[in-house]
Every structure is written in C-alpha cells, then in structure tokens.
mmCIF file of N, CA and C in Angstrom:
data_model
loop_
_atom_site.group_PDB
_atom_site.id
_atom_site.type_symbol
_atom_site.label_atom_id
_atom_site.label_comp_id
_atom_site.label_asym_id
_atom_site.label_seq_id
_atom_site.Cartn_x
_atom_site.Cartn_y
_atom_site.Cartn_z
ATOM 1 N N MET A 7 -182.235 130.589 25.844
ATOM 2 C CA MET A 7 -182.018 130.029 27.009
ATOM 3 C C MET A 7 -180.439 130.030 26.676
ATOM 4 N N LYS A 8 -179.529 130.262 28.291
ATOM 5 C CA LYS A 8 -178.433 130.203 28.254
ATOM 6 C C LYS A 8 -177.663 128.744 28.778
ATOM 7 N N GLN A 9 -176.851 128.577 28.540
ATOM 8 C CA GLN A 9 -176.264 127.042 29.241
ATOM 9 C C GLN A 9 -176.383 126.890 30.249
ATOM 10 N N ALA A 10 -176.370 127.908 31.311
ATOM 11 C CA ALA A 10 -176.379 127.838 32.660
ATOM 12 C C ALA A 10 -177.422 127.441 32.686
ATOM 13 N N GLU A 11 -179.007 127.931 32.102
ATOM 14 C CA GLU A 11 -180.149 127.878 32.632
ATOM 15 C C GLU A 11 -180.386 126.213 32.160
ATOM 16 N N ARG A 12 -179.902 125.399 31.439
ATOM 17 C CA ARG A 12 -180.256 124.301 31.129
ATOM 18 C C ARG A 12 -180.338 123.400 32.312
ATOM 19 N N LYS A 13 -180.997 122.326 32.607
ATOM 20 C CA LYS A 13 -180.938 121.556 33.160
ATOM 21 C C LYS A 13 -181.207 119.679 32.807
ATOM 22 N N GLN A 14 -180.279 119.712 31.490
ATOM 23 C CA GLN A 14 -180.321 117.963 30.869
ATOM 24 C C GLN A 14 -179.037 118.119 30.274
ATOM 25 N N ALA A 15 -179.021 116.981 30.522
ATOM 26 C CA ALA A 15 -177.703 116.132 29.844
ATOM 27 C C ALA A 15 -177.846 116.026 28.772
ATOM 28 N N TYR A 16 -176.884 115.316 27.844
ATOM 29 C CA TYR A 16 -177.022 114.978 26.297
ATOM 30 C C TYR A 16 -175.818 114.192 25.982
ATOM 31 N N ILE A 17 -176.473 112.981 26.045
ATOM 32 C CA ILE A 17 -175.179 111.612 25.574
ATOM 33 C C ILE A 17 -175.340 111.594 23.982
ATOM 34 N N VAL A 18 -173.809 111.743 23.696
ATOM 35 C CA VAL A 18 -173.771 111.331 21.902
ATOM 36 C C VAL A 18 -172.834 110.161 21.685
ATOM 37 N N GLY A 19 -172.823 109.373 21.552
ATOM 38 C CA GLY A 19 -172.146 107.915 21.252
ATOM 39 C C GLY A 19 -171.667 107.732 19.631
ATOM 40 N N ILE A 20 -170.424 107.906 19.517
ATOM 41 C CA ILE A 20 -169.933 107.502 18.188
ATOM 42 C C ILE A 20 -169.116 106.325 17.820
ATOM 43 N N ALA A 21 -169.474 105.664 16.777
ATOM 44 C CA ALA A 21 -168.986 104.181 16.966
ATOM 45 C C ALA A 21 -168.399 103.695 14.933
ATOM 46 N N SER A 22 -167.918 103.403 15.013
ATOM 47 C CA SER A 22 -167.485 102.900 13.983
ATOM 48 C C SER A 22 -166.205 101.673 13.895
ATOM 49 N N GLU A 23 -165.669 101.215 13.058
ATOM 50 C CA GLU A 23 -164.462 100.428 12.980
ATOM 51 C C GLU A 23 -162.981 100.595 13.429
ATOM 52 N N SER A 24 -162.452 99.890 13.928
ATOM 53 C CA SER A 24 -161.103 100.411 14.402
ATOM 54 C C SER A 24 -160.015 101.410 13.390
ATOM 55 N N ALA A 25 -159.988 102.328 13.600
ATOM 56 C CA ALA A 25 -159.146 103.372 13.043
ATOM 57 C C ALA A 25 -160.447 103.880 11.699
ATOM 58 N N GLY A 26 -161.410 104.233 12.429
ATOM 59 C CA GLY A 26 -162.882 104.868 11.383
ATOM 60 C C GLY A 26 -162.533 106.342 11.758
ATOM 61 N N GLY A 27 -161.991 106.861 12.725
ATOM 62 C CA GLY A 27 -161.774 108.364 12.645
ATOM 63 C C GLY A 27 -162.886 109.179 14.263
ATOM 64 N N LYS A 28 -162.987 107.915 14.807
ATOM 65 C CA LYS A 28 -164.459 108.580 15.673
ATOM 66 C C LYS A 28 -163.506 109.210 16.436
ATOM 67 N N SER A 29 -162.520 109.046 16.772
ATOM 68 C CA SER A 29 -161.366 110.001 17.887
ATOM 69 C C SER A 29 -161.189 111.527 17.448
ATOM 70 N N THR A 30 -160.898 111.358 16.116
ATOM 71 C CA THR A 30 -160.801 112.841 15.340
ATOM 72 C C THR A 30 -162.612 113.580 15.179
ATOM 73 N N LEU A 31 -163.597 112.372 15.154
ATOM 74 C CA LEU A 31 -164.928 113.313 15.191
ATOM 75 C C LEU A 31 -164.961 113.906 16.674
ATOM 76 N N ALA A 32 -164.847 112.962 17.598
ATOM 77 C CA ALA A 32 -164.897 113.499 18.839
ATOM 78 C C ALA A 32 -164.325 114.614 19.201
ATOM 79 N N ASP A 33 -163.291 114.518 18.813
ATOM 80 C CA ASP A 33 -162.070 115.827 18.773
ATOM 81 C C ASP A 33 -163.045 117.375 18.296
ATOM 82 N N SER A 34 -163.588 117.122 17.148
ATOM 83 C CA SER A 34 -163.751 117.935 16.488
ATOM 84 C C SER A 34 -165.071 118.475 17.001
ATOM 85 N N LEU A 35 -166.014 117.537 17.309
ATOM 86 C CA LEU A 35 -167.651 118.016 17.947
ATOM 87 C C LEU A 35 -167.161 118.902 19.136
ATOM 88 N N GLU A 36 -166.225 118.097 20.174
ATOM 89 C CA GLU A 36 -165.573 118.702 21.566
ATOM 90 C C GLU A 36 -164.996 120.245 21.325
ATOM 91 N N LYS A 37 -164.491 120.311 19.994
ATOM 92 C CA LYS A 37 -163.884 121.860 19.832
ATOM 93 C C LYS A 37 -165.024 123.094 19.376
ATOM 94 N N GLY A 38 -166.395 122.008 18.471
ATOM 95 C CA GLY A 38 -167.345 123.067 18.050
ATOM 96 C C GLY A 38 -168.134 123.535 19.354
ATOM 97 N N LEU A 39 -168.234 122.509 20.389
ATOM 98 C CA LEU A 39 -169.333 123.095 21.564
ATOM 99 C C LEU A 39 -168.378 123.389 22.536
ATOM 100 N N ALA A 40 -167.369 124.362 22.384
ATOM 101 C CA ALA A 40 -166.727 124.728 23.345
ATOM 102 C C ALA A 40 -167.273 125.858 24.339
ATOM 103 N N GLY A 41 -168.280 126.031 23.909
ATOM 104 C CA GLY A 41 -169.073 127.018 25.289
ATOM 105 C C GLY A 41 -170.103 126.365 25.987
ATOM 106 N N TYR A 42 -170.083 125.077 26.123
ATOM 107 C CA TYR A 42 -170.738 124.016 26.116
ATOM 108 C C TYR A 42 -169.645 122.886 27.261
ATOM 109 N N LYS A 43 -170.280 122.773 28.781
ATOM 110 C CA LYS A 43 -169.758 121.988 29.795
ATOM 111 C C LYS A 43 -169.568 120.356 28.759
ATOM 112 N N VAL A 44 -168.548 119.878 28.159
ATOM 113 C CA VAL A 44 -168.733 118.539 27.682
ATOM 114 C C VAL A 44 -167.821 117.648 28.133
ATOM 115 N N LYS A 45 -168.202 117.065 28.502
ATOM 116 C CA LYS A 45 -167.227 115.158 29.067
ATOM 117 C C LYS A 45 -166.961 114.190 28.096
ATOM 118 N N MET A 46 -165.946 114.062 27.720
ATOM 119 C CA MET A 46 -165.466 112.821 27.014
ATOM 120 C C MET A 46 -165.337 111.846 27.531
ATOM 121 N N PHE A 47 -165.750 110.391 27.044
ATOM 122 C CA PHE A 47 -165.618 109.277 27.373
ATOM 123 C C PHE A 47 -164.832 108.507 26.116
ATOM 124 N N HIS A 48 -163.968 107.665 26.652
ATOM 125 C CA HIS A 48 -163.258 107.157 25.096
ATOM 126 C C HIS A 48 -163.188 105.468 26.195
ATOM 127 N N LEU A 49 -163.616 104.826 25.366
ATOM 128 C CA LEU A 49 -164.040 103.143 25.831
ATOM 129 C C LEU A 49 -162.919 102.618 25.996
ATOM 130 N N ASP A 50 -161.399 103.337 24.998
ATOM 131 C CA ASP A 50 -160.130 102.980 25.535
ATOM 132 C C ASP A 50 -159.697 102.560 26.732
ATOM 133 N N GLU A 51 -160.336 103.333 27.716
ATOM 134 C CA GLU A 51 -160.242 103.547 29.071
ATOM 135 C C GLU A 51 -161.169 102.422 30.018
ATOM 136 N N TYR A 52 -161.675 101.562 29.644
ATOM 137 C CA TYR A 52 -162.813 100.922 29.838
ATOM 138 C C TYR A 52 -162.268 99.317 29.700
ATOM 139 N N PHE A 53 -161.087 99.001 29.104
ATOM 140 C CA PHE A 53 -160.916 97.905 28.770
ATOM 141 C C PHE A 53 -160.573 97.171 29.902
ATOM 142 N N LYS A 54 -161.110 95.644 29.936
ATOM 143 C CA LYS A 54 -160.744 94.873 30.868
ATOM 144 C C LYS A 54 -159.410 94.177 30.781
ATOM 145 N N GLU A 55 -158.488 93.542 32.032
ATOM 146 C CA GLU A 55 -157.480 93.422 31.493
ATOM 147 C C GLU A 55 -157.184 92.225 30.627
ATOM 148 N N ALA A 56 -155.884 92.049 29.673
ATOM 149 C CA ALA A 56 -155.847 91.414 28.811
ATOM 150 C C ALA A 56 -156.153 89.725 29.097
ATOM 151 N N GLU A 57 -156.152 89.501 30.431
ATOM 152 C CA GLU A 57 -156.403 87.818 30.178
ATOM 153 C C GLU A 57 -157.685 87.687 30.872
ATOM 154 N N GLU A 58 -158.527 89.096 30.501
ATOM 155 C CA GLU A 58 -160.038 88.672 31.115
ATOM 156 C C GLU A 58 -160.362 88.572 29.837
ATOM 157 N N ARG A 59 -160.260 89.216 28.783
ATOM 158 C CA ARG A 59 -161.001 89.734 27.684
ATOM 159 C C ARG A 59 -161.245 88.610 27.012
ATOM 160 N N PRO A 60 -162.246 88.003 25.591
ATOM 161 C CA PRO A 60 -162.575 86.854 25.421
ATOM 162 C C PRO A 60 -161.706 86.769 24.225
ATOM 163 N N VAL A 61 -161.465 85.657 24.194
ATOM 164 C CA VAL A 61 -160.656 84.821 22.998
ATOM 165 C C VAL A 61 -161.186 84.669 21.616
ATOM 166 N N ILE A 62 -161.150 84.279 20.452
ATOM 167 C CA ILE A 62 -161.663 83.777 19.502
ATOM 168 C C ILE A 62 -160.519 82.995 18.667
ATOM 169 N N GLN A 63 -161.258 81.875 17.984
ATOM 170 C CA GLN A 63 -160.354 81.042 16.749
ATOM 171 C C GLN A 63 -160.047 81.856 15.494
ATOM 172 N N GLY A 64 -159.277 81.968 15.040
ATOM 173 C CA GLY A 64 -158.873 82.611 13.579
ATOM 174 C C GLY A 64 -159.654 81.059 12.594
ATOM 175 N N PHE A 65 -160.602 81.793 12.268
ATOM 176 C CA PHE A 65 -161.099 80.988 11.081
ATOM 177 C C PHE A 65 -160.056 80.263 9.916
ATOM 178 N N LEU A 66 -158.869 81.318 9.353
ATOM 179 C CA LEU A 66 -158.000 80.638 8.122
ATOM 180 C C LEU A 66 -156.569 80.183 9.042
ATOM 181 N N ASP A 67 -155.826 80.289 9.857
ATOM 182 C CA ASP A 67 -155.154 79.746 10.901
ATOM 183 C C ASP A 67 -155.231 78.873 11.938
ATOM 184 N N GLY A 68 -156.118 79.499 12.134
ATOM 185 C CA GLY A 68 -156.808 78.255 13.714
ATOM 186 C C GLY A 68 -155.916 79.246 15.226
ATOM 187 N N LYS A 69 -155.404 80.067 15.047
ATOM 188 C CA LYS A 69 -155.144 80.697 16.100
ATOM 189 C C LYS A 69 -155.955 81.356 17.182
ATOM 190 N N MET A 70 -155.596 81.653 18.217
ATOM 191 C CA MET A 70 -156.544 82.134 19.212
ATOM 192 C C MET A 70 -156.111 83.500 19.509
ATOM 193 N N TYR A 71 -156.758 84.326 19.218
ATOM 194 C CA TYR A 71 -156.382 85.999 19.064
ATOM 195 C C TYR A 71 -157.422 86.084 20.084
ATOM 196 N N ARG A 72 -156.904 87.408 20.988
ATOM 197 C CA ARG A 72 -157.805 88.233 21.637
ATOM 198 C C ARG A 72 -158.469 89.207 20.867
ATOM 199 N N ASP A 73 -160.242 88.869 21.394
ATOM 200 C CA ASP A 73 -161.405 89.588 20.817
ATOM 201 C C ASP A 73 -161.459 91.290 21.291
ATOM 202 N N ASP A 74 -160.790 92.041 21.129
ATOM 203 C CA ASP A 74 -160.933 93.301 21.720
ATOM 204 C C ASP A 74 -162.121 93.871 21.082
ATOM 205 N N ASN A 75 -163.001 93.418 20.027
ATOM 206 C CA ASN A 75 -164.106 93.886 19.648
ATOM 207 C C ASN A 75 -165.452 93.259 20.128
ATOM 208 N N HIS A 76 -165.045 92.371 21.320
ATOM 209 C CA HIS A 76 -166.568 91.683 21.703
ATOM 210 C C HIS A 76 -166.883 92.915 23.289
ATOM 211 N N PRO A 77 -168.332 92.719 22.853
ATOM 212 C CA PRO A 77 -168.652 93.518 23.971
ATOM 213 C C PRO A 77 -168.369 93.347 25.366
ATOM 214 N N ASP A 78 -167.713 91.694 25.646
ATOM 215 C CA ASP A 78 -167.342 91.733 26.860
ATOM 216 C C ASP A 78 -166.041 91.852 27.445
ATOM 217 N N THR A 79 -165.222 92.689 26.424
ATOM 218 C CA THR A 79 -163.920 93.371 26.563
ATOM 219 C C THR A 79 -164.021 94.141 27.593
ATOM 220 N N LEU A 80 -165.277 94.985 27.748
ATOM 221 C CA LEU A 80 -165.192 96.470 28.630
ATOM 222 C C LEU A 80 -165.813 96.133 30.032
ATOM 223 N N LYS A 81 -165.233 96.909 30.225
ATOM 224 C CA LYS A 81 -166.255 96.687 32.092
ATOM 225 C C LYS A 81 -167.425 98.062 32.086
ATOM 226 N N TRP A 82 -168.305 97.156 31.195
ATOM 227 C CA TRP A 82 -169.726 98.061 31.292
ATOM 228 C C TRP A 82 -170.233 99.116 32.380
ATOM 229 N N SER A 83 -170.201 98.011 33.816
ATOM 230 C CA SER A 83 -170.899 98.761 34.725
ATOM 231 C C SER A 83 -169.935 100.133 35.392
ATOM 232 N N ARG A 84 -168.509 100.045 35.245
ATOM 233 C CA ARG A 84 -167.801 100.841 35.411
ATOM 234 C C ARG A 84 -168.026 102.094 34.282
ATOM 235 N N PHE A 85 -167.888 101.865 33.184
ATOM 236 C CA PHE A 85 -168.630 102.951 32.067
ATOM 237 C C PHE A 85 -169.799 103.716 32.382
ATOM 238 N N HIS A 86 -171.221 102.640 32.624
ATOM 239 C CA HIS A 86 -172.399 103.191 33.111
ATOM 240 C C HIS A 86 -172.618 104.374 34.512
ATOM 241 N N GLY A 87 -171.767 103.375 35.054
ATOM 242 C CA GLY A 87 -171.377 104.562 36.835
ATOM 243 C C GLY A 87 -171.105 105.910 36.234
ATOM 244 N N ASP A 88 -170.001 105.897 35.192
ATOM 245 C CA ASP A 88 -169.611 107.116 34.897
ATOM 246 C C ASP A 88 -170.222 107.756 34.271
ATOM 247 N N LEU A 89 -171.026 107.725 33.689
ATOM 248 C CA LEU A 89 -171.741 107.837 32.549
ATOM 249 C C LEU A 89 -172.894 109.160 33.661
ATOM 250 N N GLU A 90 -173.467 107.557 34.388
ATOM 251 C CA GLU A 90 -174.665 108.077 35.202
ATOM 252 C C GLU A 90 -173.867 109.483 36.125
ATOM 253 N N LYS A 91 -172.908 109.453 36.749
ATOM 254 C CA LYS A 91 -172.182 110.405 37.438
ATOM 255 C C LYS A 91 -172.594 111.673 36.312
ATOM 256 N N ALA A 92 -171.752 111.713 35.402
ATOM 257 C CA ALA A 92 -171.547 113.077 34.610
ATOM 258 C C ALA A 92 -172.941 113.700 34.066
ATOM 259 N N ALA A 93 -173.908 112.330 34.122
ATOM 260 C CA ALA A 93 -175.232 113.371 33.822
ATOM 261 C C ALA A 93 -175.722 113.991 35.042
ATOM 262 N N GLY A 94 -175.760 113.373 36.183
ATOM 263 C CA GLY A 94 -175.930 113.838 37.301
ATOM 264 C C GLY A 94 -175.521 114.930 37.670
ATOM 265 N N GLU A 95 -174.031 115.696 37.495
ATOM 266 C CA GLU A 95 -173.364 116.342 37.826
ATOM 267 C C GLU A 95 -173.840 117.631 36.831
ATOM 268 N N ALA A 96 -173.965 117.167 35.412
ATOM 269 C CA ALA A 96 -174.252 118.131 34.644
ATOM 270 C C ALA A 96 -175.746 118.981 34.501
ATOM 271 N N CYS A 97 -176.381 117.940 35.206
ATOM 272 C CA CYS A 97 -178.220 118.267 35.806
ATOM 273 C C CYS A 97 -177.997 119.120 37.246
ATOM 274 N N SER A 98 -177.052 119.643 37.607
ATOM 275 C CA SER A 98 -176.994 120.025 39.189
ATOM 276 C C SER A 98 -176.276 121.372 38.945
#
C-alpha cells in the first residue's frame, strides 16, 4: 500500500531524562522516515511561563527551585490540541 493510500496516523513518544538523547533519536527517526509525512512535537515548545511552573524545595540545601520535570510545567491542553489537529491532517 502506498503512503498516500494510508488513512491512519501513528504517534511515537520518546521519553528519558534531560540530555538523554531524545532529540538525537527523534532526528534519526525523522531522517529514516523521509518518505513519510512526519510531524515533530518538542515538549520544550509547551513549557508554561517560568512564574507558572511548580517549585520544589531542595532536600539538601532547603532552597526553592523551579521544577521543570513536573508534569504541571507543560501546557497539556495546547499540546493535546496540536496532536489532534496533526492526526486529523494526516488522515485527510
């Protein structure tokens, strides 16, 4: 079946710690799928403003730090909306 005949979108999520190679892997996948319609979403584009992000207290020093690893750091509704839009475009 040719790519143009397919009417299904696939979503691949890549997760790891900071500097764990997610972008490198995603770039390699994108190159490997060069014959397909690929849409990349980087969660860095969905961070809330700094003052809206959760803070945590360091357990060794007691200082308060912005917790950019907390799920509430991201604008999830915007991300989900963008995913749904891309899936709809891929299937049309």
